[in-house]
Coordinates of C-alpha atoms and ligand atoms in Angstrom, one line a residue:
M13 CA 2.0 27.0 -23.1
S14 CA 3.0 23.7 -24.7
D15 CA 0.9 22.1 -27.4
P16 CA -1.2 19.4 -25.7
S17 CA -0.7 17.1 -28.8
E18 CA 3.0 17.1 -28.1
E19 CA 2.7 16.2 -24.5
R20 CA 3.5 12.7 -23.2
P21 CA 1.4 11.1 -20.4
Q22 CA 4.6 11.6 -18.2
D23 CA 4.1 15.4 -18.6
W24 CA 0.6 15.3 -17.2
A25 CA -0.2 16.2 -13.6
P26 CA -1.3 13.4 -11.3
A27 CA -5.0 14.1 -11.6
T28 CA -4.8 13.7 -15.4
R29 CA -2.7 10.6 -15.1
L30 CA -5.3 9.1 -12.8
V31 CA -8.1 9.6 -15.3
R32 CA -6.4 9.2 -18.6
G33 CA -3.2 7.1 -17.9
G34 CA -3.0 3.7 -19.6
L35 CA -6.3 4.1 -21.4
Q36 CA -6.5 1.8 -24.4
R37 CA -9.8 2.0 -26.3
S38 CA -11.0 -1.0 -28.3
A39 CA -12.4 -0.9 -31.8
Y40 CA -15.8 0.2 -30.3
G41 CA -14.5 3.5 -28.9
E42 CA -16.0 3.0 -25.5
T43 CA -15.9 5.9 -23.0
S44 CA -15.1 3.8 -19.9
E45 CA -12.2 1.3 -19.9
A46 CA -13.2 -2.0 -21.4
L47 CA -13.5 -5.0 -19.2
F48 CA -11.8 -8.0 -20.9
L49 CA -13.3 -10.8 -18.8
T50 CA -11.4 -13.6 -20.6
Q51 CA -9.0 -16.2 -19.4
S52 CA -7.2 -16.8 -22.7
F53 CA -6.8 -15.5 -26.2
V54 CA -7.0 -17.0 -29.7
Y55 CA -4.6 -16.9 -32.6
D56 CA -5.1 -16.6 -36.4
S57 CA -2.8 -19.5 -37.0
A58 CA -0.5 -22.0 -35.3
E59 CA 2.4 -19.9 -36.5
A60 CA 0.9 -16.8 -34.9
A61 CA 0.5 -18.7 -31.6
E62 CA 4.1 -19.9 -31.7
A63 CA 5.4 -16.4 -32.4
R64 CA 3.4 -14.9 -29.5
F65 CA 4.7 -17.6 -27.2
K66 CA 8.2 -16.9 -28.3
G67 CA 7.7 -13.2 -27.6
E68 CA 8.4 -12.4 -31.3
A69 CA 4.9 -11.0 -31.9
P70 CA 3.0 -8.7 -29.6
G71 CA -0.2 -9.7 -27.9
Y72 CA -1.6 -11.6 -24.9
V73 CA -1.5 -15.3 -24.4
Y74 CA -3.2 -16.0 -21.0
T75 CA -4.6 -13.8 -18.3
R76 CA -2.2 -15.2 -15.6
Y77 CA 0.5 -13.5 -17.7
G78 CA -1.3 -10.4 -18.8
N79 CA -4.6 -9.0 -20.1
P80 CA -5.7 -5.7 -21.6
T81 CA -7.7 -4.6 -18.5
L82 CA -4.9 -5.5 -16.2
Q83 CA -2.5 -3.6 -18.5
M84 CA -4.5 -0.5 -18.3
F85 CA -4.5 -0.7 -14.4
E86 CA -0.8 -1.4 -14.4
D87 CA 0.1 1.4 -16.8
R88 CA -2.1 3.9 -15.0
L89 CA -0.6 3.2 -11.6
A90 CA 2.9 3.1 -13.0
L91 CA 2.4 6.5 -14.5
L92 CA 1.1 7.9 -11.2
E93 CA 4.0 6.3 -9.2
G94 CA 6.7 7.4 -11.7
A95 CA 7.7 3.7 -12.2
E96 CA 8.8 2.1 -15.4
L97 CA 6.7 -1.0 -14.7
C98 CA 3.8 -2.2 -12.5
R99 CA 2.6 -5.8 -12.0
A100 CA -0.9 -6.1 -10.7
Q101 CA -1.4 -8.7 -7.9
A102 CA -4.5 -10.4 -6.5
S103 CA -4.2 -8.7 -3.1
G104 CA -1.8 -6.6 -1.1
M105 CA -0.4 -9.7 0.6
A106 CA 0.2 -11.4 -2.8
A107 CA 2.1 -8.3 -3.8
V108 CA 4.2 -8.3 -0.6
H109 CA 4.9 -12.0 -0.9
T110 CA 5.9 -11.9 -4.5
A111 CA 8.0 -8.7 -4.0
L112 CA 10.0 -10.3 -1.2
M113 CA 10.3 -13.9 -2.4
G114 CA 11.2 -12.9 -5.9
L115 CA 14.3 -11.2 -4.5
L116 CA 15.4 -13.9 -2.0
K117 CA 17.0 -17.3 -1.9
A118 CA 18.3 -19.6 0.9
G119 CA 21.1 -18.1 2.9
D120 CA 19.9 -14.5 2.3
H121 CA 19.3 -12.0 5.1
V122 CA 16.5 -9.4 5.4
V123 CA 16.3 -6.4 7.6
A124 CA 12.7 -5.2 8.2
G125 CA 11.0 -2.6 10.2
R126 CA 9.6 -4.1 13.4
A127 CA 6.2 -2.4 13.0
L128 CA 4.6 -4.2 10.1
F129 CA 1.1 -5.4 9.2
G130 CA 0.7 -8.8 10.9
S131 CA 0.7 -10.9 7.6
C132 CA 3.8 -9.1 6.3
R133 CA 5.6 -10.0 9.6
W134 CA 4.4 -13.6 9.2
I135 CA 5.8 -13.9 5.7
L136 CA 9.3 -13.0 7.0
K137 CA 9.2 -14.6 10.4
E138 CA 7.3 -17.8 9.7
W139 CA 7.4 -18.4 5.9
A140 CA 10.7 -17.1 4.5
S141 CA 12.5 -18.7 7.4
R142 CA 11.4 -22.1 6.3
F143 CA 13.4 -21.6 3.1
G144 CA 16.6 -20.5 4.9
V145 CA 16.0 -16.7 4.8
E146 CA 16.8 -15.0 8.1
T147 CA 15.2 -11.7 9.1
T148 CA 16.4 -9.1 11.6
F149 CA 13.6 -6.8 12.8
V150 CA 14.6 -3.2 13.8
D151 CA 13.0 0.0 14.9
A152 CA 12.5 1.5 11.5
A153 CA 12.8 5.0 12.8
D154 CA 16.3 4.3 14.2
L155 CA 18.9 4.7 11.5
D156 CA 21.6 3.3 13.8
A157 CA 19.6 0.1 14.1
W158 CA 19.5 -0.2 10.3
R159 CA 23.2 0.5 10.1
G160 CA 23.9 -2.2 12.7
A161 CA 21.7 -4.8 11.1
I162 CA 22.5 -4.5 7.4
R163 CA 25.3 -7.0 6.5
D164 CA 26.9 -8.4 3.4
T165 CA 24.3 -11.1 2.9
T166 CA 21.4 -8.6 3.4
R167 CA 19.5 -8.8 0.1
V168 CA 16.3 -6.9 1.1
A169 CA 15.4 -4.0 3.4
F170 CA 11.7 -4.0 3.9
L171 CA 9.6 -1.3 5.6
E172 CA 6.2 0.3 5.9
T173 CA 6.1 4.1 6.3
P174 CA 3.8 5.3 7.9
A175 CA 3.7 1.9 9.5
N176 CA 0.6 -0.1 10.6
P177 CA -0.8 0.6 13.2
L178 CA 1.0 3.5 15.0
L179 CA 2.1 5.5 12.0
D180 CA 5.9 5.4 12.8
I181 CA 7.8 7.1 10.0
A182 CA 11.1 5.6 8.5
D183 CA 13.5 7.8 6.5
I184 CA 13.3 6.1 3.1
A185 CA 16.2 8.1 1.5
A186 CA 18.6 7.5 4.5
I187 CA 17.7 3.7 4.6
A188 CA 18.2 3.4 0.8
E189 CA 21.6 5.0 1.1
L190 CA 22.7 2.5 3.8
A191 CA 21.2 -0.4 1.9
H192 CA 22.6 0.4 -1.5
A193 CA 26.1 0.7 -0.1
V194 CA 26.1 -3.1 0.2
G195 CA 23.8 -3.9 -2.8
T196 CA 20.7 -4.4 -0.7
K197 CA 17.3 -3.7 -2.4
V198 CA 14.8 -1.5 -0.6
V199 CA 11.1 -2.6 -0.7
V200 CA 8.6 -0.1 0.7
D201 CA 5.0 -0.9 1.5
N202 CA 3.4 2.5 0.6
V203 CA -0.2 1.6 1.6
F204 CA -0.7 4.2 4.4
A205 CA 0.9 7.1 2.5
T206 CA -0.7 6.3 -0.9
P207 CA 1.0 7.3 -4.2
I208 CA -0.6 10.8 -3.7
F209 CA 1.4 11.6 -0.6
Q210 CA 4.7 9.7 -1.0
S211 CA 6.9 8.5 -3.9
P212 CA 9.3 6.0 -2.5
L213 CA 11.0 5.3 -5.8
T214 CA 12.0 9.0 -6.0
L215 CA 13.3 8.8 -2.5
G216 CA 15.6 5.9 -3.4
A217 CA 13.5 2.7 -2.9
D218 CA 13.8 0.0 -5.5
V219 CA 10.4 -1.6 -5.2
V220 CA 7.0 -0.2 -4.0
V221 CA 4.1 -2.4 -3.1
Y222 CA 0.5 -1.6 -2.5
S223 CA -2.6 -3.2 -1.2
A224 CA -4.9 -1.7 -3.8
T225 CA -7.7 -3.0 -1.6
K226 CA -7.2 0.1 0.5
H227 CA -7.3 3.7 -0.9
I228 CA -7.0 2.7 -4.5
D229 CA -10.3 0.9 -4.4
G230 CA -11.3 3.0 -1.4
Q231 CA -15.0 1.9 -1.7
G232 CA -15.0 -1.5 0.0
R233 CA -15.4 -3.6 -3.1
V234 CA -12.4 -5.7 -4.2
L235 CA -9.0 -7.0 -3.1
G236 CA -6.0 -6.1 -5.2
G237 CA -2.3 -5.3 -5.1
A238 CA 0.6 -4.0 -7.1
I239 CA 4.4 -4.1 -7.4
L240 CA 6.2 -1.2 -9.0
G241 CA 9.8 -0.4 -9.9
A242 CA 12.4 -0.3 -12.7
R243 CA 11.6 -2.5 -15.7
D244 CA 14.9 -4.5 -15.5
L245 CA 14.4 -5.4 -11.9
L246 CA 10.7 -6.2 -12.2
E247 CA 11.4 -8.4 -15.3
S248 CA 14.3 -10.2 -13.7
A249 CA 13.0 -10.7 -10.2
Y250 CA 9.2 -11.1 -10.8
R251 CA 8.3 -12.2 -14.3
D252 CA 8.8 -15.9 -13.7
I253 CA 7.5 -16.1 -10.1
I254 CA 4.3 -14.3 -11.3
R255 CA 3.8 -16.5 -14.3
H256 CA 4.4 -19.8 -12.5
T257 CA 2.8 -19.2 -9.0
G258 CA -0.3 -17.4 -10.2
P259 CA -0.9 -14.3 -8.0
A260 CA -2.7 -12.6 -10.9
L261 CA -5.4 -10.0 -10.3
S262 CA -8.8 -10.7 -11.7
P263 CA -9.6 -8.4 -14.7
F264 CA -12.9 -7.5 -13.0
N265 CA -11.0 -6.3 -10.0
A266 CA -8.6 -4.4 -12.2
W267 CA -11.5 -2.7 -13.8
V268 CA -12.9 -1.7 -10.4
L269 CA -9.5 -0.4 -9.4
L270 CA -9.1 1.6 -12.6
K271 CA -12.3 3.4 -11.6
G272 CA -11.0 3.8 -8.1
L273 CA -7.8 5.4 -9.4
E274 CA -9.9 8.1 -11.3
T275 CA -11.0 9.6 -7.9
L276 CA -8.0 8.6 -5.8
D277 CA -6.5 12.1 -5.7
L278 CA -9.8 13.8 -4.7
R279 CA -10.6 11.2 -2.1
V280 CA -7.3 11.0 -0.2
R281 CA -6.8 14.7 -0.2
R282 CA -10.2 15.2 1.4
Q283 CA -9.7 12.3 3.8
A284 CA -6.3 13.7 4.9
E285 CA -7.8 17.2 5.4
T286 CA -10.5 15.7 7.7
A287 CA -7.9 13.4 9.4
G288 CA -5.7 16.4 10.3
R289 CA -8.7 18.2 11.8
L290 CA -9.9 15.2 13.7
A291 CA -6.4 14.4 15.0
D292 CA -6.2 17.9 16.6
M293 CA -9.6 17.5 18.1
I294 CA -8.8 14.0 19.5
A295 CA -5.4 15.3 20.9
A296 CA -7.2 18.0 22.8
H297 CA -9.6 15.6 24.5
P298 CA -8.8 14.9 28.2
K299 CA -9.3 11.2 27.9
V300 CA -6.7 10.8 25.2
R301 CA -3.1 10.0 26.4
Q302 CA -1.3 10.1 23.1
T303 CA -2.3 11.1 19.5
L304 CA -0.3 10.0 16.5
Y305 CA -0.7 11.7 13.2
P306 CA 2.4 12.2 10.9
F307 CA 1.8 15.9 10.2
R308 CA 1.2 16.9 13.8
P309 CA 4.3 18.6 15.3
D310 CA 4.1 16.2 18.3
H311 CA 4.6 13.1 16.2
P312 CA 7.9 11.5 17.1
Q313 CA 9.2 11.5 13.5
H314 CA 7.4 14.7 12.3
A315 CA 10.5 16.1 10.7
T316 CA 11.0 13.0 8.5
A317 CA 7.3 12.9 7.7
V318 CA 7.2 16.5 6.3
K319 CA 10.5 15.9 4.5
Q320 CA 9.3 12.9 2.5
M321 CA 5.4 13.1 2.5
R322 CA 3.2 15.6 0.7
G323 CA 0.3 15.1 3.2
G324 CA -0.3 13.5 6.5
G325 CA -2.6 10.7 5.2
S326 CA -6.0 9.4 6.3
L327 CA -5.1 7.5 9.5
V328 CA -4.9 8.6 13.1
A329 CA -3.9 6.5 16.1
F330 CA -4.6 7.4 19.7
D331 CA -4.3 5.8 23.2
L332 CA -7.3 5.8 25.5
G333 CA -5.4 4.3 28.5
D334 CA -6.7 0.7 28.6
Q335 CA -8.6 -1.9 26.5
A336 CA -11.9 -1.2 28.3
A337 CA -11.8 2.5 27.5
A338 CA -10.9 1.7 23.8
F339 CA -13.8 -0.8 23.6
R340 CA -16.2 1.8 25.2
F341 CA -15.1 4.3 22.6
L342 CA -15.6 1.9 19.7
N343 CA -19.0 0.7 21.0
A344 CA -20.2 4.3 21.4
L345 CA -19.5 5.3 17.7
R346 CA -22.6 5.8 15.6
I347 CA -21.3 6.9 12.2
V348 CA -17.7 5.5 12.2
D349 CA -17.8 1.7 11.7
I350 CA -15.8 -0.8 13.8
S351 CA -13.7 -2.4 11.1
N352 CA -10.1 -3.5 10.5
N353 CA -10.1 -2.2 6.9
L354 CA -8.7 1.2 6.0
G355 CA -8.6 3.8 3.2
D356 CA -12.3 3.5 2.6
A357 CA -14.9 6.2 1.9
K358 CA -16.5 5.0 5.2
S359 CA -14.7 6.0 8.3
M360 CA -13.6 2.9 10.3
A361 CA -11.9 2.4 13.7
T362 CA -10.2 -0.7 15.1
H363 CA -8.5 -1.9 18.2
P364 CA -5.2 -3.2 16.7
A365 CA -4.0 -5.3 19.7
T366 CA -7.1 -7.6 19.5
T367 CA -7.6 -7.5 15.7
T368 CA -5.0 -6.7 13.1
H369 CA -2.0 -7.2 15.5
R370 CA -3.6 -9.9 17.6
A371 CA -1.0 -12.5 16.4
V372 CA 1.9 -10.2 17.4
P373 CA 3.3 -11.5 20.7
A374 CA 2.8 -9.2 23.7
E375 CA 6.5 -8.5 24.1
E376 CA 6.7 -7.5 20.4
Q377 CA 3.6 -5.3 20.8
A378 CA 5.4 -3.6 23.6
L379 CA 8.5 -3.1 21.5
I380 CA 6.5 -1.3 18.8
G381 CA 4.8 0.8 21.4
L382 CA 1.4 -0.8 20.8
R383 CA -0.7 -0.6 24.1
P384 CA -4.1 -2.0 25.0
G385 CA -5.6 1.5 24.9
H386 CA -4.6 2.2 21.2
V387 CA -7.3 2.8 18.6
R388 CA -6.6 3.2 14.9
L389 CA -9.0 5.4 13.0
S390 CA -9.2 5.4 9.2
V391 CA -10.9 8.7 8.1
G392 CA -13.4 8.5 5.3
L393 CA -15.4 10.9 3.2
E394 CA -18.2 11.8 5.5
D395 CA -18.8 15.4 6.5
A396 CA -16.0 16.5 8.9
G397 CA -18.4 18.0 11.3
D398 CA -20.5 14.9 11.6
L399 CA -17.4 12.8 12.2
A400 CA -16.1 15.2 14.8
R401 CA -19.4 15.0 16.7
D402 CA -19.5 11.2 16.5
I403 CA -15.9 10.9 17.7
A404 CA -16.3 13.5 20.5
R405 CA -19.4 11.8 21.8
A406 CA -17.6 8.4 21.8
L407 CA -14.5 9.9 23.5
D408 CA -16.7 11.3 26.3
R409 CA -18.0 7.8 26.9
A410 CA -14.6 6.1 26.7
Ligands
PLP14 C1 0.3 -2.0 5.4 C2 -0.4 -3.1 4.8 N1 0.2 -3.9 3.8 C3 -0.5 -4.9 3.3 C4 -1.8 -5.2 3.6 C5 -2.4 -6.4 2.9 O1 -3.3 -6.0 1.9 P1 -4.5 -7.0 1.4 O2 -5.5 -7.1 2.5 O3 -5.0 -6.3 0.1 O4 -3.9 -8.3 1.1 C6 -2.5 -4.4 4.5 C7 -3.9 -4.7 4.9 O5 -4.5 -5.6 4.8 C8 -1.8 -3.4 5.1 O6 -2.4 -2.6 6.1

């Protein structure tokens, strides 16, 4: 066995990285990570301030640029992800916005998976287009569609996998190969998989984004986000946009998220175990027309899911036939909450067509296979037997 004193944090297993990674104790030797709730920093002299601003002396200058609590969160998540650098962001959407806009300029082209969280779709379709960036949306599971859409001016390939809300799986390694052949950067929103079950950078992605609001907090408290990747790329593409547009995470939120990371591995493994059991139970119910869970053999991209994921995740989607049945199901739940959030300790279910994907036009909903009967379930940490009874009773009433 190796001597622990010689081990680097990179040698630790994920569970250890999540508890110990990035820890920087102050002079007081506190057990828990210190919360540096400060906007700015002071200097011993004018010369010291100048040196710090020039980058010639180490230290922090302003929390919009960096802060010790933010640094601990960034270092811990980078260590878990196997990334050289992480930049914390105020929310998942701040992370997606910065990650995309930092790579793009007028005249550039983006290829994106069609099944995206509504706000991600809005950024490309409504916002980036105002600045002369054109986006082609493709079925992310169809490699020929990516092959046909990527062209010389394509700067970014953007995808979610599993995608929100129907858990479509895209082959990250194959898309990265197609993209890299023409110098296109691959940005993956890894929210549904979590860093525990999928490592996009290892599969060939250039940038990974998270809504830390979801599983990383996982206890319904704060918004947060993160961008991860190679140091050179993050410095060149994102350093200035972050400094000057101000999507910085609050140190308080970073502290909450550090605590969330400590238990992330335990929580998502337990959630995924329960989700797999519930998916099988839901699929066997006579009122259910379709059940989507990446690790069930009947998932359309099951082979890709098991190739690139280490677990099926904590979300299940299913079709109850029509909106009225889906609403009856949601209204009959007694333990599971009706909520559009996900990744929480509390189980939550939503009707995507009228909530998270309400702004997606009907023809686009049809293209991604989203039907009025679909329900998305985020499985929490309650007892699996209690959840199974609650869901079975609600299905009977659907
Ligand atoms: C896949 C995905 N990406 C990004 C986001 C945005 O995250 P946030 O709400 O933290 O801005 C969400 C959910 O809200 C999401 O489901």
